[in-house]
PDB file of C-alpha atoms and ligand atoms in Angstrom:
ATOM      1  CA  MET A   1     117.254 -99.601  48.202  1.00 54.00           C
ATOM      2  CA  ASN A   2     116.092 -97.405  45.326  1.00 60.00           C
ATOM      3  CA  SER A   3     115.789 -93.671  45.725  1.00 59.00           C
ATOM      4  CA  LEU A   4     111.984 -93.600  45.588  1.00 58.00           C
ATOM      5  CA  CYS A   5     111.866 -95.967  48.488  1.00 56.00           C
ATOM      6  CA  LYS A   6     114.303 -93.796  50.464  1.00 57.00           C
ATOM      7  CA  ALA A   7     112.223 -90.712  49.743  1.00 55.00           C
ATOM      8  CA  VAL A   8     109.104 -92.408  51.082  1.00 53.00           C
ATOM      9  CA  ILE A   9     110.897 -93.392  54.266  1.00 51.00           C
ATOM     10  CA  VAL A  10     112.309 -89.892  54.778  1.00 51.00           C
ATOM     11  CA  ALA A  11     108.910 -88.308  54.157  1.00 49.00           C
ATOM     12  CA  SER A  12     107.121 -90.580  56.592  1.00 50.00           C
ATOM     13  CA  THR A  13     109.782 -90.024  59.265  1.00 50.00           C
ATOM     14  CA  LEU A  14     109.405 -86.275  58.870  1.00 48.00           C
ATOM     15  CA  SER A  15     105.646 -86.356  59.184  1.00 46.00           C
ATOM     16  CA  VAL A  16     105.874 -88.441  62.347  1.00 48.00           C
ATOM     17  CA  ALA A  17     108.352 -85.958  63.819  1.00 47.00           C
ATOM     18  CA  SER A  18     106.219 -82.924  63.029  1.00 44.00           C
ATOM     19  CA  ALA A  19     103.042 -84.578  64.312  1.00 46.00           C
ATOM     20  CA  ALA A  20     104.833 -85.289  67.593  1.00 46.00           C
ATOM     21  CA  SER A  21     106.041 -81.718  67.994  1.00 46.00           C
ATOM     22  CA  ALA A  22     102.509 -80.432  67.403  1.00 51.00           C
ATOM     23  CA  VAL A  23     101.160 -82.210  70.459  1.00 59.00           C
ATOM     24  CA  ALA A  24     104.106 -82.065  72.846  1.00 78.00           C
ATOM     25  CA  GLY A  25     106.710 -79.529  73.769  1.00 93.00           C
ATOM     26  CA  PRO A  26     108.006 -77.687  76.808  1.00 96.00           C
ATOM     27  CA  VAL A  27     104.832 -75.614  77.221  1.00 96.00           C
ATOM     28  CA  GLU A  28     102.584 -78.679  77.182  1.00 96.00           C
ATOM     29  CA  ASP A  29     104.992 -80.548  79.443  1.00 96.00           C
ATOM     30  CA  ARG A  30     105.165 -77.787  82.042  1.00 97.00           C
ATOM     31  CA  LYS A  31     101.358 -77.493  82.063  1.00 97.00           C
ATOM     32  CA  GLU A  32     101.106 -81.256  82.619  1.00 96.00           C
ATOM     33  CA  LEU A  33     103.504 -80.997  85.557  1.00 97.00           C
ATOM     34  CA  MET A  34     101.371 -78.244  87.098  1.00 97.00           C
ATOM     35  CA  LYS A  35      98.286 -80.428  86.650  1.00 97.00           C
ATOM     36  CA  SER A  36     100.025 -83.263  88.487  1.00 97.00           C
ATOM     37  CA  VAL A  37     100.720 -80.830  91.341  1.00 98.00           C
ATOM     38  CA  VAL A  38      97.032 -79.897  91.453  1.00 97.00           C
ATOM     39  CA  LYS A  39      96.060 -83.575  91.754  1.00 98.00           C
ATOM     40  CA  SER A  40      98.145 -83.923  94.904  1.00 98.00           C
ATOM     41  CA  VAL A  41      96.970 -80.599  96.304  1.00 98.00           C
ATOM     42  CA  LYS A  42      93.386 -81.775  95.793  1.00 98.00           C
ATOM     43  CA  ILE A  43      94.143 -84.798  97.953  1.00 98.00           C
ATOM     44  CA  ALA A  44      95.923 -82.739 100.612  1.00 98.00           C
ATOM     45  CA  VAL A  45      93.625 -79.735 101.027  1.00 98.00           C
ATOM     46  CA  PRO A  46      90.333 -81.535 101.813  1.00 98.00           C
ATOM     47  CA  MET A  47      92.214 -83.620 104.414  1.00 98.00           C
ATOM     48  CA  ALA A  48      93.745 -80.507 105.927  1.00 98.00           C
ATOM     49  CA  LYS A  49      90.302 -78.904 106.064  1.00 97.00           C
ATOM     50  CA  GLY A  50      88.810 -81.994 107.711  1.00 97.00           C
ATOM     51  CA  GLU A  51      86.413 -82.546 104.805  1.00 98.00           C
ATOM     52  CA  VAL A  52      87.763 -86.056 104.309  1.00 97.00           C
ATOM     53  CA  PRO A  53      89.367 -88.214 107.030  1.00 97.00           C
ATOM     54  CA  PHE A  54      93.089 -87.601 107.504  1.00 98.00           C
ATOM     55  CA  ASP A  55      95.094 -90.482 106.095  1.00 98.00           C
ATOM     56  CA  ALA A  56      98.797 -90.085 106.837  1.00 98.00           C
ATOM     57  CA  THR A  57      99.873 -92.652 104.247  1.00 98.00           C
ATOM     58  CA  ALA A  58      97.802 -91.189 101.410  1.00 98.00           C
ATOM     59  CA  ALA A  59      98.851 -87.663 102.357  1.00 98.00           C
ATOM     60  CA  ALA A  60     102.552 -88.536 102.321  1.00 98.00           C
ATOM     61  CA  ALA A  61     102.137 -90.462  99.061  1.00 98.00           C
ATOM     62  CA  ALA A  62     100.469 -87.459  97.408  1.00 98.00           C
ATOM     63  CA  MET A  63     103.514 -85.370  98.301  1.00 98.00           C
ATOM     64  CA  GLN A  64     105.971 -88.068  97.273  1.00 98.00           C
ATOM     65  CA  THR A  65     104.340 -88.209  93.824  1.00 98.00           C
ATOM     66  CA  ILE A  66     105.200 -84.577  93.111  1.00 98.00           C
ATOM     67  CA  SER A  67     108.525 -84.297  94.928  1.00 98.00           C
ATOM     68  CA  GLY A  68     110.442 -84.284  91.632  1.00 98.00           C
ATOM     69  CA  VAL A  69     108.197 -81.763  89.897  1.00 98.00           C
ATOM     70  CA  PRO A  70     109.866 -78.425  90.804  1.00 98.00           C
ATOM     71  CA  ASP A  71     113.275 -79.508  89.471  1.00 98.00           C
ATOM     72  CA  LYS A  72     111.752 -80.744  86.208  1.00 97.00           C
ATOM     73  CA  PHE A  73     109.451 -77.763  85.871  1.00 98.00           C
ATOM     74  CA  VAL A  74     112.184 -75.104  85.790  1.00 97.00           C
ATOM     75  CA  MET A  75     113.946 -76.939  82.947  1.00 97.00           C
ATOM     76  CA  LEU A  76     110.932 -76.416  80.672  1.00 97.00           C
ATOM     77  CA  PHE A  77     111.293 -72.681  80.060  1.00 97.00           C
ATOM     78  CA  PRO A  78     113.471 -72.361  76.952  1.00 96.00           C
ATOM     79  CA  ALA A  79     113.918 -68.834  75.613  1.00 94.00           C
ATOM     80  CA  GLY A  80     110.998 -67.756  73.444  1.00 93.00           C
ATOM     81  CA  SER A  81     108.471 -70.132  75.018  1.00 95.00           C
ATOM     82  CA  ASP A  82     106.626 -67.143  76.503  1.00 93.00           C
ATOM     83  CA  LYS A  83     105.410 -66.552  72.934  1.00 93.00           C
ATOM     84  CA  HIS A  84     103.501 -69.846  72.716  1.00 92.00           C
ATOM     85  CA  GLU A  85      99.797 -69.144  72.093  1.00 91.00           C
ATOM     86  CA  LYS A  86      98.630 -71.265  75.005  1.00 92.00           C
ATOM     87  CA  THR A  87     101.110 -70.282  77.659  1.00 96.00           C
ATOM     88  CA  GLU A  88     100.285 -68.302  80.753  1.00 97.00           C
ATOM     89  CA  ALA A  89     103.950 -67.863  81.611  1.00 97.00           C
ATOM     90  CA  SER A  90     104.939 -64.253  82.183  1.00 97.00           C
ATOM     91  CA  PRO A  91     107.899 -62.845  80.212  1.00 96.00           C
ATOM     92  CA  LYS A  92     109.236 -61.768  83.637  1.00 97.00           C
ATOM     93  CA  ILE A  93     110.376 -65.371  84.183  1.00 98.00           C
ATOM     94  CA  TRP A  94     113.197 -64.884  81.692  1.00 97.00           C
ATOM     95  CA  THR A  95     114.378 -61.602  83.185  1.00 97.00           C
ATOM     96  CA  ASN A  96     114.193 -62.981  86.757  1.00 97.00           C
ATOM     97  CA  MET A  97     115.175 -66.601  86.186  1.00 97.00           C
ATOM     98  CA  LYS A  98     117.070 -66.820  89.491  1.00 97.00           C
ATOM     99  CA  ASP A  99     114.080 -65.678  91.503  1.00 98.00           C
ATOM    100  CA  PHE A 100     111.765 -67.940  89.495  1.00 98.00           C
ATOM    101  CA  MET A 101     114.007 -70.912  90.300  1.00 98.00           C
ATOM    102  CA  ALA A 102     114.106 -69.872  93.959  1.00 98.00           C
ATOM    103  CA  LYS A 103     110.298 -69.955  94.018  1.00 98.00           C
ATOM    104  CA  ALA A 104     110.385 -73.460  92.539  1.00 98.00           C
ATOM    105  CA  ASP A 105     112.817 -74.416  95.314  1.00 98.00           C
ATOM    106  CA  ASP A 106     110.347 -73.014  97.842  1.00 98.00           C
ATOM    107  CA  LEU A 107     107.720 -75.347  96.416  1.00 98.00           C
ATOM    108  CA  LYS A 108     110.131 -78.267  96.645  1.00 98.00           C
ATOM    109  CA  ALA A 109     110.858 -77.454 100.300  1.00 98.00           C
ATOM    110  CA  ALA A 110     107.133 -77.074 101.032  1.00 98.00           C
ATOM    111  CA  ILE A 111     106.392 -80.471  99.457  1.00 98.00           C
ATOM    112  CA  GLU A 112     109.085 -82.099 101.648  1.00 98.00           C
ATOM    113  CA  LYS A 113     107.820 -80.314 104.752  1.00 98.00           C
ATOM    114  CA  THR A 114     104.227 -81.375 104.065  1.00 98.00           C
ATOM    115  CA  LYS A 115     105.317 -84.968 103.487  1.00 98.00           C
ATOM    116  CA  THR A 116     107.158 -85.039 106.817  1.00 98.00           C
ATOM    117  CA  ALA A 117     104.239 -83.329 108.558  1.00 98.00           C
ATOM    118  CA  ALA A 118     101.878 -86.054 107.311  1.00 98.00           C
ATOM    119  CA  GLY A 119     103.784 -88.486 109.523  1.00 97.00           C
ATOM    120  CA  GLU A 120     103.526 -86.144 112.513  1.00 98.00           C
ATOM    121  CA  GLY A 121      99.756 -85.997 112.568  1.00 97.00           C
ATOM    122  CA  GLU A 122      96.744 -84.048 111.413  1.00 97.00           C
ATOM    123  CA  GLY A 123      97.624 -80.751 113.146  1.00 98.00           C
ATOM    124  CA  ALA A 124     101.139 -80.618 111.733  1.00 98.00           C
ATOM    125  CA  PHE A 125      99.835 -81.559 108.303  1.00 98.00           C
ATOM    126  CA  LYS A 126      97.228 -78.802 108.315  1.00 98.00           C
ATOM    127  CA  THR A 127      99.862 -76.226 109.293  1.00 98.00           C
ATOM    128  CA  ALA A 128     102.174 -77.363 106.500  1.00 98.00           C
ATOM    129  CA  VAL A 129      99.442 -77.344 103.834  1.00 98.00           C
ATOM    130  CA  PHE A 130      98.093 -73.889 104.642  1.00 98.00           C
ATOM    131  CA  GLY A 131     101.257 -72.353 106.081  1.00 97.00           C
ATOM    132  CA  SER A 132     103.633 -73.492 103.340  1.00 98.00           C
ATOM    133  CA  LEU A 133     102.364 -75.552 100.451  1.00 98.00           C
ATOM    134  CA  VAL A 134      99.529 -73.468  99.009  1.00 97.00           C
ATOM    135  CA  LYS A 135     101.392 -70.226  99.741  1.00 98.00           C
ATOM    136  CA  THR A 136     104.201 -71.223  97.401  1.00 98.00           C
ATOM    137  CA  CYS A 137     101.734 -71.637  94.507  1.00 97.00           C
ATOM    138  CA  LYS A 138     100.351 -68.171  94.994  1.00 96.00           C
ATOM    139  CA  ALA A 139     103.758 -66.547  95.455  1.00 97.00           C
ATOM    140  CA  CYS A 140     104.972 -67.839  92.108  1.00 98.00           C
ATOM    141  CA  HIS A 141     101.696 -67.353  90.214  1.00 98.00           C
ATOM    142  CA  ASP A 142     101.315 -63.758  91.417  1.00 97.00           C
ATOM    143  CA  ALA A 143     104.765 -62.958  90.050  1.00 98.00           C
ATOM    144  CA  TYR A 144     105.086 -65.203  87.017  1.00 98.00           C
ATOM    145  CA  ARG A 145     101.750 -66.449  85.726  1.00 97.00           C
ATOM    146  CA  ILE A 146      99.357 -64.387  83.654  1.00 95.00           C
ATOM    147  CA  LYS A 147      96.008 -66.069  84.009  1.00 83.00           C
ATOM    148  CA  LYS A 148      94.192 -65.948  80.700  1.00 76.00           C
ATOM    149  CA  ASN A 149      90.774 -67.243  81.684  1.00 63.00           C
TER     150      ASN A 149
HETATM  151  C1  HEC B   1     108.024 -71.614  90.427  1.00 94.55           C
HETATM  152  C2  HEC B   1     106.768 -71.069  90.043  1.00 94.55           C
HETATM  153  C3  HEC B   1     105.484 -71.833  90.274  1.00 94.55           C
HETATM  154  C4  HEC B   1     105.077 -72.507  91.408  1.00 94.55           C
HETATM  155  C5  HEC B   1     105.803 -72.664  92.727  1.00 94.55           C
HETATM  156  C6  HEC B   1     103.764 -73.049  91.103  1.00 94.55           C
HETATM  157  N1  HEC B   1     103.394 -72.712  89.827  1.00 94.55           N
HETATM  158 FE1  HEC B   1     101.673 -73.259  88.882  1.00 94.55          FE
HETATM  159  N2  HEC B   1     102.298 -72.298  87.196  1.00 94.55           N
HETATM  160  C7  HEC B   1     103.468 -71.579  87.057  1.00 94.55           C
HETATM  161  C8  HEC B   1     103.562 -71.040  85.711  1.00 94.55           C
HETATM  162  C9  HEC B   1     104.699 -70.193  85.148  1.00 94.55           C
HETATM  163  C10 HEC B   1     102.406 -71.461  85.033  1.00 94.55           C
HETATM  164  C11 HEC B   1     102.051 -71.180  83.562  1.00 94.55           C
HETATM  165  C12 HEC B   1     102.678 -72.265  82.679  1.00 94.55           C
HETATM  166  C13 HEC B   1     102.359 -72.061  81.223  1.00 94.55           C
HETATM  167  O1  HEC B   1     101.181 -71.775  80.909  1.00 94.55           O
HETATM  168  O2  HEC B   1     103.272 -72.172  80.392  1.00 94.55           O
HETATM  169  C14 HEC B   1     101.638 -72.258  86.001  1.00 94.55           C
HETATM  170  C15 HEC B   1     100.423 -72.874  85.711  1.00 94.55           C
HETATM  171  C16 HEC B   1      99.644 -73.541  86.622  1.00 94.55           C
HETATM  172  C17 HEC B   1      98.359 -74.130  86.313  1.00 94.55           C
HETATM  173  C18 HEC B   1      97.675 -74.125  84.945  1.00 94.55           C
HETATM  174  C19 HEC B   1      98.130 -75.356  84.161  1.00 94.55           C
HETATM  175  C20 HEC B   1      97.527 -75.406  82.759  1.00 94.55           C
HETATM  176  O3  HEC B   1      96.987 -76.457  82.390  1.00 94.55           O
HETATM  177  O4  HEC B   1      97.606 -74.406  82.029  1.00 94.55           O
HETATM  178  C21 HEC B   1      97.894 -74.683  87.487  1.00 94.55           C
HETATM  179  C22 HEC B   1      96.562 -75.394  87.672  1.00 94.55           C
HETATM  180  C23 HEC B   1      98.895 -74.480  88.516  1.00 94.55           C
HETATM  181  N3  HEC B   1      99.955 -73.778  87.943  1.00 94.55           N
HETATM  182  C24 HEC B   1      98.798 -74.911  89.825  1.00 94.55           C
HETATM  183  C25 HEC B   1      99.809 -74.761  90.787  1.00 94.55           C
HETATM  184  C26 HEC B   1      99.691 -75.212  92.167  1.00 94.55           C
HETATM  185  C27 HEC B   1      98.472 -75.872  92.772  1.00 94.55           C
HETATM  186  C28 HEC B   1     100.883 -74.896  92.763  1.00 94.55           C
HETATM  187  C29 HEC B   1     101.325 -75.104  94.189  1.00 94.55           C
HETATM  188  C30 HEC B   1     101.200 -76.408  94.775  1.00 94.55           C
HETATM  189  C31 HEC B   1     101.729 -74.251  91.764  1.00 94.55           C
HETATM  190  N4  HEC B   1     101.034 -74.181  90.586  1.00 94.55           N
HETATM  191  C32 HEC B   1     103.006 -73.795  91.999  1.00 94.55           C
HETATM  192  C33 HEC B   1     104.414 -71.389  88.023  1.00 94.55           C
HETATM  193  C34 HEC B   1     104.410 -71.958  89.286  1.00 94.55           C
END
C-alpha cells in the first residue's frame, strides 16, 4: 500500500472517531438511561393512581426493564463531566460519590420492591410506587441535579 493510500485511510478513520464522540459520551449515555427510567415510571404511575387499569404483568415488566439502570448509571460520571455544556449533574456528585452511589442503590432497591409489589396486587404496587420509587428520584435530584430549564 502506498503512503497516500494509508493517509486517506487514517484520515477517514479519525473523522469517523471524532464524529462518534460528538454524538455520544458519558453525559449523553447517562441522560438516555434517565429517560429509560422515565418511560417505566410513566407506565407505573398512572396504574398506581388508577388512571389506567392495573396490569401486574406490564407493571413488573416496566420495572424489569430498568433494573440494571442504577448500576450502569453511576459508572457514567468520569471526573470533569460536570463541565459538559448540557449536563445538569451537580459538582457535588464528585465530592460525595459514596452518597451518590448509595442513592443509586436506593433506586435499585425501590425498583426491585416495586417489581415484587406488582405481583402482590394493586394496593401493594401503589404503596411501592409512591412510598419508594418516586421518592428515590427526588432524593437524588434534590441533592445532585441542577435543573437548567
Ligand atoms: C442516584 C441519583 C439519581 C436517581 C436515583 C435518579 N436520578 Fe434522574 N438524574 C440524576 C442526575 C445526576 C441527572 C443529570 C444528568 C446529567 O444531566 O448529566 C438526572 C437527570 C434526570 C432527567 C433528565 C434527563 C435528560 O434528558 O437530561 C430525568 C427525566 C430524570 N433524571 C428522571 C429520573 C426519575 C424519574 C428517577 C426515579 C425513578 C430518577 N431520575 C432517579 C440523578 C438521579
